[in-house]
Amino acid sequence: MDRDIIGYLEKERTCVVAVEMMDGSPHASTVHFAVVEDPLCFVFETDKTYRKSEPLFGRETSRASVVIGTVEGKTETLQLDGVVSLTNDEALKTSYLAKFPEKVAKAQGENVIFFTFTPMWWRFTEWTKEGKKIRTT
């Protein structure tokens, strides 16, 4: 992924993640995210009792989509498709908590889980470029 797109991701804090539930239906929610470059993945924290956690415990990976830049007037939008899975990787957790230090205490809770999103396809649109500048995989 281009360095300027990574820079965009480092500045943004929220996204919408939609996961495929066990019955095949989608469930979308707004969440905080951190991005790790090598290998490229997004890291999230949530409560294991929330709906989006169901497929994380139900299968090893689940299909998912992520959208960043949903506010009208924003100059960029990033759309991604890929897979989500639970993680216990301490380096990934540390990356997330470095971006959100206000969540360090919360992350110690017994219901807190971390999960990752690995993109398989993405499209980045810069709306301010003449004729829209689109980059995709």
Short mmCIF file of N, CA and C in Angstrom, two decimals:
data_model
loop_
_atom_site.label_atom_id
_atom_site.label_comp_id
_atom_site.label_asym_id
_atom_site.label_seq_id
_atom_site.Cartn_x
_atom_site.Cartn_y
_atom_site.Cartn_z
N MET A 1 0.86 -1.17 0.00
CA MET A 1 0.00 0.00 0.00
C MET A 1 0.90 1.23 0.00
N ASP A 2 0.52 2.27 -0.73
CA ASP A 2 1.31 3.49 -0.85
C ASP A 2 1.56 4.14 0.51
N ARG A 3 2.70 4.78 0.64
CA ARG A 3 3.07 5.46 1.89
C ARG A 3 2.07 6.55 2.27
N ASP A 4 1.54 7.30 1.28
CA ASP A 4 0.58 8.36 1.62
C ASP A 4 -0.74 7.78 2.12
N ILE A 5 -1.10 6.59 1.68
CA ILE A 5 -2.30 5.94 2.20
C ILE A 5 -2.05 5.48 3.65
N ILE A 6 -0.88 4.96 3.91
CA ILE A 6 -0.53 4.58 5.29
C ILE A 6 -0.56 5.82 6.18
N GLY A 7 -0.05 6.94 5.69
CA GLY A 7 -0.10 8.19 6.44
C GLY A 7 -1.52 8.61 6.75
N TYR A 8 -2.40 8.44 5.77
CA TYR A 8 -3.83 8.73 5.98
C TYR A 8 -4.38 7.85 7.09
N LEU A 9 -4.06 6.56 7.06
CA LEU A 9 -4.55 5.62 8.07
C LEU A 9 -4.02 5.95 9.46
N GLU A 10 -2.80 6.42 9.54
CA GLU A 10 -2.22 6.77 10.83
C GLU A 10 -2.91 7.98 11.45
N LYS A 11 -3.46 8.87 10.62
CA LYS A 11 -4.16 10.06 11.12
C LYS A 11 -5.60 9.74 11.52
N GLU A 12 -6.24 8.83 10.80
CA GLU A 12 -7.64 8.50 11.09
C GLU A 12 -7.73 7.63 12.33
N ARG A 13 -8.87 7.71 13.02
CA ARG A 13 -9.05 6.95 14.26
C ARG A 13 -10.22 5.97 14.21
N THR A 14 -11.23 6.27 13.39
CA THR A 14 -12.43 5.43 13.37
C THR A 14 -12.71 4.91 11.97
N CYS A 15 -13.44 3.81 11.95
CA CYS A 15 -13.89 3.22 10.70
C CYS A 15 -15.18 2.46 10.96
N VAL A 16 -15.80 2.03 9.90
CA VAL A 16 -16.93 1.11 10.00
C VAL A 16 -16.40 -0.25 9.56
N VAL A 17 -16.59 -1.26 10.41
CA VAL A 17 -16.23 -2.62 10.07
C VAL A 17 -17.52 -3.44 10.01
N ALA A 18 -17.67 -4.18 8.93
CA ALA A 18 -18.83 -5.07 8.77
C ALA A 18 -18.31 -6.50 8.71
N VAL A 19 -18.82 -7.34 9.60
CA VAL A 19 -18.40 -8.74 9.65
C VAL A 19 -19.55 -9.65 9.24
N GLU A 20 -19.18 -10.79 8.67
CA GLU A 20 -20.17 -11.80 8.32
C GLU A 20 -20.50 -12.62 9.55
N MET A 21 -21.77 -12.55 9.97
CA MET A 21 -22.20 -13.30 11.15
C MET A 21 -22.29 -14.79 10.81
N MET A 22 -22.51 -15.60 11.81
CA MET A 22 -22.55 -17.05 11.62
C MET A 22 -23.66 -17.49 10.67
N ASP A 23 -24.76 -16.73 10.61
CA ASP A 23 -25.85 -17.08 9.70
C ASP A 23 -25.69 -16.47 8.32
N GLY A 24 -24.56 -15.79 8.07
CA GLY A 24 -24.29 -15.19 6.77
C GLY A 24 -24.72 -13.73 6.65
N SER A 25 -25.46 -13.23 7.62
CA SER A 25 -25.90 -11.83 7.57
C SER A 25 -24.74 -10.91 7.95
N PRO A 26 -24.78 -9.65 7.50
CA PRO A 26 -23.73 -8.71 7.88
C PRO A 26 -24.06 -8.01 9.19
N HIS A 27 -23.04 -7.60 9.90
CA HIS A 27 -23.21 -6.75 11.08
C HIS A 27 -22.13 -5.68 11.01
N ALA A 28 -22.54 -4.41 10.98
CA ALA A 28 -21.60 -3.29 10.88
C ALA A 28 -21.58 -2.50 12.16
N SER A 29 -20.40 -1.99 12.50
CA SER A 29 -20.27 -1.14 13.68
C SER A 29 -19.10 -0.18 13.48
N THR A 30 -19.18 0.95 14.16
CA THR A 30 -18.11 1.93 14.14
C THR A 30 -17.13 1.60 15.25
N VAL A 31 -15.85 1.56 14.92
CA VAL A 31 -14.82 1.18 15.88
C VAL A 31 -13.56 2.01 15.68
N HIS A 32 -12.73 2.05 16.72
CA HIS A 32 -11.39 2.62 16.61
C HIS A 32 -10.49 1.56 15.97
N PHE A 33 -9.44 2.01 15.27
CA PHE A 33 -8.51 1.07 14.66
C PHE A 33 -7.09 1.61 14.70
N ALA A 34 -6.15 0.70 14.63
CA ALA A 34 -4.74 1.02 14.40
C ALA A 34 -4.31 0.19 13.21
N VAL A 35 -3.33 0.65 12.49
CA VAL A 35 -2.83 -0.09 11.34
C VAL A 35 -1.37 -0.47 11.58
N VAL A 36 -1.01 -1.68 11.17
CA VAL A 36 0.35 -2.18 11.24
C VAL A 36 0.79 -2.47 9.81
N GLU A 37 2.00 -2.06 9.45
CA GLU A 37 2.42 -2.14 8.06
C GLU A 37 2.97 -3.48 7.59
N ASP A 38 3.68 -4.22 8.44
CA ASP A 38 4.38 -5.40 7.92
C ASP A 38 4.19 -6.61 8.81
N PRO A 39 3.29 -7.50 8.45
CA PRO A 39 2.41 -7.44 7.28
C PRO A 39 1.22 -6.51 7.56
N LEU A 40 0.67 -5.97 6.50
CA LEU A 40 -0.42 -5.00 6.62
C LEU A 40 -1.64 -5.63 7.27
N CYS A 41 -2.07 -5.03 8.39
CA CYS A 41 -3.32 -5.44 9.02
C CYS A 41 -3.83 -4.30 9.88
N PHE A 42 -5.10 -4.34 10.18
CA PHE A 42 -5.76 -3.39 11.07
C PHE A 42 -6.01 -4.11 12.38
N VAL A 43 -5.90 -3.38 13.49
CA VAL A 43 -6.09 -3.97 14.82
C VAL A 43 -7.24 -3.25 15.50
N PHE A 44 -8.12 -4.03 16.13
CA PHE A 44 -9.30 -3.51 16.82
C PHE A 44 -9.37 -4.12 18.21
N GLU A 45 -10.07 -3.41 19.09
CA GLU A 45 -10.36 -3.90 20.45
C GLU A 45 -11.87 -3.82 20.61
N THR A 46 -12.44 -4.83 21.27
CA THR A 46 -13.88 -4.81 21.52
C THR A 46 -14.18 -5.65 22.75
N ASP A 47 -15.44 -5.75 23.07
CA ASP A 47 -15.91 -6.57 24.19
C ASP A 47 -16.40 -7.89 23.62
N LYS A 48 -16.01 -8.98 24.27
CA LYS A 48 -16.38 -10.29 23.73
C LYS A 48 -17.89 -10.57 23.76
N THR A 49 -18.67 -9.72 24.46
CA THR A 49 -20.11 -9.91 24.50
C THR A 49 -20.84 -9.14 23.38
N TYR A 50 -20.11 -8.32 22.62
CA TYR A 50 -20.74 -7.55 21.54
C TYR A 50 -21.01 -8.44 20.33
N ARG A 51 -22.01 -8.06 19.54
CA ARG A 51 -22.42 -8.87 18.39
C ARG A 51 -21.29 -9.18 17.42
N LYS A 52 -20.42 -8.19 17.16
CA LYS A 52 -19.36 -8.41 16.18
C LYS A 52 -18.37 -9.49 16.62
N SER A 53 -18.42 -9.87 17.89
CA SER A 53 -17.51 -10.91 18.39
C SER A 53 -17.97 -12.32 18.05
N GLU A 54 -19.26 -12.50 17.79
CA GLU A 54 -19.80 -13.83 17.54
C GLU A 54 -19.02 -14.60 16.47
N PRO A 55 -18.82 -14.05 15.27
CA PRO A 55 -18.09 -14.83 14.27
C PRO A 55 -16.61 -15.01 14.61
N LEU A 56 -16.04 -14.12 15.42
CA LEU A 56 -14.64 -14.26 15.82
C LEU A 56 -14.43 -15.51 16.65
N PHE A 57 -15.43 -15.86 17.46
CA PHE A 57 -15.36 -17.08 18.26
C PHE A 57 -15.93 -18.28 17.52
N GLY A 58 -16.74 -18.03 16.48
CA GLY A 58 -17.42 -19.11 15.77
C GLY A 58 -16.61 -19.79 14.69
N ARG A 59 -15.60 -19.08 14.15
CA ARG A 59 -14.74 -19.67 13.12
C ARG A 59 -13.39 -18.96 13.13
N GLU A 60 -12.41 -19.61 12.52
CA GLU A 60 -11.04 -19.08 12.55
C GLU A 60 -10.93 -17.71 11.87
N THR A 61 -11.55 -17.56 10.70
CA THR A 61 -11.60 -16.27 10.00
C THR A 61 -13.01 -16.05 9.49
N SER A 62 -13.38 -14.79 9.37
CA SER A 62 -14.69 -14.42 8.81
C SER A 62 -14.48 -13.31 7.80
N ARG A 63 -15.31 -13.31 6.77
CA ARG A 63 -15.23 -12.24 5.78
C ARG A 63 -15.68 -10.93 6.41
N ALA A 64 -15.06 -9.84 5.96
CA ALA A 64 -15.38 -8.53 6.51
C ALA A 64 -15.04 -7.43 5.51
N SER A 65 -15.62 -6.26 5.74
CA SER A 65 -15.31 -5.06 4.97
C SER A 65 -15.08 -3.92 5.94
N VAL A 66 -14.25 -2.98 5.53
CA VAL A 66 -13.93 -1.81 6.33
C VAL A 66 -14.07 -0.58 5.44
N VAL A 67 -14.62 0.50 6.00
CA VAL A 67 -14.71 1.77 5.30
C VAL A 67 -14.19 2.86 6.22
N ILE A 68 -13.28 3.67 5.71
CA ILE A 68 -12.71 4.79 6.45
C ILE A 68 -12.95 6.05 5.63
N GLY A 69 -13.43 7.10 6.30
CA GLY A 69 -13.69 8.35 5.60
C GLY A 69 -15.12 8.48 5.16
N THR A 70 -16.05 8.28 6.08
CA THR A 70 -17.48 8.29 5.73
C THR A 70 -18.15 9.63 6.01
N VAL A 71 -17.38 10.61 6.45
CA VAL A 71 -17.96 11.92 6.77
C VAL A 71 -18.00 12.78 5.52
N GLU A 72 -19.18 13.31 5.19
CA GLU A 72 -19.30 14.17 4.03
C GLU A 72 -18.34 15.35 4.16
N GLY A 73 -17.67 15.67 3.09
CA GLY A 73 -16.71 16.76 3.11
C GLY A 73 -15.28 16.29 3.32
N LYS A 74 -15.10 15.04 3.75
CA LYS A 74 -13.74 14.49 3.86
C LYS A 74 -13.17 14.37 2.45
N THR A 75 -11.88 14.44 2.33
CA THR A 75 -11.27 14.43 1.00
C THR A 75 -10.82 13.05 0.54
N GLU A 76 -10.79 12.07 1.44
CA GLU A 76 -10.38 10.72 1.07
C GLU A 76 -11.36 9.68 1.61
N THR A 77 -11.44 8.57 0.90
CA THR A 77 -12.22 7.42 1.34
C THR A 77 -11.41 6.17 1.04
N LEU A 78 -11.37 5.25 1.99
CA LEU A 78 -10.71 3.97 1.78
C LEU A 78 -11.72 2.86 2.06
N GLN A 79 -11.91 1.99 1.08
CA GLN A 79 -12.81 0.84 1.21
C GLN A 79 -11.96 -0.42 1.08
N LEU A 80 -12.20 -1.41 1.95
CA LEU A 80 -11.40 -2.63 1.93
C LEU A 80 -12.28 -3.85 2.16
N ASP A 81 -11.94 -4.95 1.54
CA ASP A 81 -12.54 -6.25 1.80
C ASP A 81 -11.43 -7.19 2.25
N GLY A 82 -11.76 -8.11 3.16
CA GLY A 82 -10.77 -9.04 3.65
C GLY A 82 -11.35 -9.97 4.68
N VAL A 83 -10.52 -10.34 5.66
CA VAL A 83 -10.95 -11.27 6.71
C VAL A 83 -10.56 -10.74 8.08
N VAL A 84 -11.38 -11.10 9.08
CA VAL A 84 -11.09 -10.78 10.49
C VAL A 84 -10.81 -12.07 11.25
N SER A 85 -10.01 -11.93 12.30
CA SER A 85 -9.74 -13.06 13.19
C SER A 85 -9.27 -12.54 14.54
N LEU A 86 -9.50 -13.34 15.56
CA LEU A 86 -9.01 -13.01 16.91
C LEU A 86 -7.49 -12.99 16.91
N THR A 87 -6.93 -12.18 17.81
CA THR A 87 -5.48 -12.20 17.97
C THR A 87 -5.12 -12.07 19.45
N ASN A 88 -4.04 -12.74 19.82
CA ASN A 88 -3.45 -12.58 21.14
C ASN A 88 -2.04 -12.03 21.01
N ASP A 89 -1.68 -11.57 19.82
CA ASP A 89 -0.34 -11.06 19.53
C ASP A 89 -0.08 -9.78 20.33
N GLU A 90 0.87 -9.84 21.24
CA GLU A 90 1.16 -8.71 22.12
C GLU A 90 1.67 -7.49 21.34
N ALA A 91 2.43 -7.71 20.28
CA ALA A 91 2.93 -6.58 19.48
C ALA A 91 1.78 -5.84 18.81
N LEU A 92 0.78 -6.57 18.34
CA LEU A 92 -0.38 -5.93 17.72
C LEU A 92 -1.19 -5.17 18.76
N LYS A 93 -1.37 -5.75 19.94
CA LYS A 93 -2.08 -5.06 21.01
C LYS A 93 -1.34 -3.78 21.40
N THR A 94 -0.03 -3.87 21.49
CA THR A 94 0.79 -2.71 21.83
C THR A 94 0.64 -1.61 20.79
N SER A 95 0.60 -1.97 19.51
CA SER A 95 0.41 -0.99 18.44
C SER A 95 -0.92 -0.27 18.59
N TYR A 96 -1.96 -1.04 18.90
CA TYR A 96 -3.28 -0.44 19.09
C TYR A 96 -3.27 0.51 20.28
N LEU A 97 -2.73 0.06 21.40
CA LEU A 97 -2.74 0.88 22.61
C LEU A 97 -1.82 2.09 22.51
N ALA A 98 -0.81 2.03 21.64
CA ALA A 98 0.04 3.19 21.41
C ALA A 98 -0.75 4.30 20.73
N LYS A 99 -1.69 3.92 19.87
CA LYS A 99 -2.54 4.90 19.19
C LYS A 99 -3.65 5.40 20.12
N PHE A 100 -4.08 4.55 21.05
CA PHE A 100 -5.18 4.88 21.97
C PHE A 100 -4.75 4.66 23.42
N PRO A 101 -3.81 5.48 23.92
CA PRO A 101 -3.32 5.27 25.29
C PRO A 101 -4.42 5.42 26.34
N GLU A 102 -5.49 6.12 26.01
CA GLU A 102 -6.60 6.26 26.97
C GLU A 102 -7.33 4.94 27.19
N LYS A 103 -7.02 3.91 26.40
CA LYS A 103 -7.70 2.61 26.54
C LYS A 103 -6.86 1.56 27.26
N VAL A 104 -5.68 1.94 27.74
CA VAL A 104 -4.79 0.96 28.37
C VAL A 104 -5.47 0.30 29.57
N ALA A 105 -6.09 1.06 30.44
CA ALA A 105 -6.76 0.49 31.62
C ALA A 105 -7.92 -0.41 31.19
N LYS A 106 -8.72 0.05 30.25
CA LYS A 106 -9.85 -0.74 29.76
C LYS A 106 -9.39 -2.07 29.18
N ALA A 107 -8.24 -2.07 28.52
CA ALA A 107 -7.72 -3.28 27.86
C ALA A 107 -7.39 -4.40 28.83
N GLN A 108 -7.33 -4.08 30.12
CA GLN A 108 -7.05 -5.09 31.13
C GLN A 108 -8.31 -5.85 31.55
N GLY A 109 -9.47 -5.40 31.09
CA GLY A 109 -10.74 -6.03 31.47
C GLY A 109 -10.86 -7.45 30.97
N GLU A 110 -11.61 -8.26 31.70
CA GLU A 110 -11.73 -9.68 31.36
C GLU A 110 -12.54 -9.93 30.09
N ASN A 111 -13.38 -8.97 29.69
CA ASN A 111 -14.18 -9.16 28.48
C ASN A 111 -13.54 -8.56 27.23
N VAL A 112 -12.39 -7.93 27.36
CA VAL A 112 -11.75 -7.27 26.23
C VAL A 112 -11.04 -8.29 25.35
N ILE A 113 -11.27 -8.16 24.04
CA ILE A 113 -10.57 -8.99 23.06
C ILE A 113 -10.02 -8.07 21.98
N PHE A 114 -9.03 -8.57 21.28
CA PHE A 114 -8.45 -7.88 20.14
C PHE A 114 -8.65 -8.74 18.91
N PHE A 115 -8.87 -8.08 17.78
CA PHE A 115 -8.97 -8.82 16.53
C PHE A 115 -8.33 -8.02 15.41
N THR A 116 -8.01 -8.73 14.35
CA THR A 116 -7.35 -8.10 13.21
C THR A 116 -8.21 -8.21 11.96
N PHE A 117 -7.96 -7.30 11.06
CA PHE A 117 -8.55 -7.33 9.72
C PHE A 117 -7.38 -7.34 8.74
N THR A 118 -7.35 -8.34 7.87
CA THR A 118 -6.33 -8.44 6.83
C THR A 118 -6.99 -8.16 5.49
N PRO A 119 -6.61 -7.07 4.82
CA PRO A 119 -7.25 -6.73 3.54
C PRO A 119 -6.79 -7.63 2.40
N MET A 120 -7.75 -7.96 1.53
CA MET A 120 -7.48 -8.72 0.31
C MET A 120 -7.68 -7.84 -0.93
N TRP A 121 -8.47 -6.78 -0.76
CA TRP A 121 -8.77 -5.82 -1.83
C TRP A 121 -8.99 -4.47 -1.18
N TRP A 122 -8.60 -3.41 -1.86
CA TRP A 122 -8.85 -2.06 -1.34
C TRP A 122 -8.99 -1.07 -2.50
N ARG A 123 -9.68 0.04 -2.19
CA ARG A 123 -9.80 1.17 -3.12
C ARG A 123 -9.70 2.45 -2.31
N PHE A 124 -8.75 3.29 -2.70
CA PHE A 124 -8.54 4.59 -2.05
C PHE A 124 -8.92 5.67 -3.05
N THR A 125 -9.83 6.54 -2.66
CA THR A 125 -10.29 7.62 -3.53
C THR A 125 -9.96 8.96 -2.90
N GLU A 126 -9.31 9.82 -3.67
CA GLU A 126 -9.03 11.18 -3.25
C GLU A 126 -9.99 12.09 -4.02
N TRP A 127 -11.01 12.56 -3.34
CA TRP A 127 -12.10 13.27 -3.99
C TRP A 127 -11.71 14.66 -4.47
N THR A 128 -10.62 15.22 -3.96
CA THR A 128 -10.23 16.57 -4.35
C THR A 128 -9.40 16.59 -5.63
N LYS A 129 -8.95 15.44 -6.10
CA LYS A 129 -8.16 15.38 -7.34
C LYS A 129 -9.11 15.50 -8.53
N GLU A 130 -8.65 16.17 -9.55
CA GLU A 130 -9.48 16.34 -10.72
C GLU A 130 -9.85 14.99 -11.32
N GLY A 131 -11.15 14.80 -11.55
CA GLY A 131 -11.63 13.54 -12.08
C GLY A 131 -11.50 12.39 -11.09
N LYS A 132 -11.37 12.68 -9.83
CA LYS A 132 -11.17 11.70 -8.76
C LYS A 132 -9.92 10.87 -9.04
N LYS A 133 -9.04 10.81 -8.09
CA LYS A 133 -7.88 9.97 -8.20
C LYS A 133 -8.15 8.71 -7.41
N ILE A 134 -8.20 7.59 -8.11
CA ILE A 134 -8.52 6.31 -7.47
C ILE A 134 -7.33 5.38 -7.59
N ARG A 135 -6.98 4.75 -6.48
CA ARG A 135 -5.95 3.71 -6.49
C ARG A 135 -6.58 2.46 -5.92
N THR A 136 -6.30 1.34 -6.53
CA THR A 136 -6.92 0.09 -6.08
C THR A 136 -5.95 -1.06 -6.27
N THR A 137 -6.27 -2.20 -5.63
CA THR A 137 -5.47 -3.40 -5.84
C THR A 137 -6.14 -4.26 -6.88
#
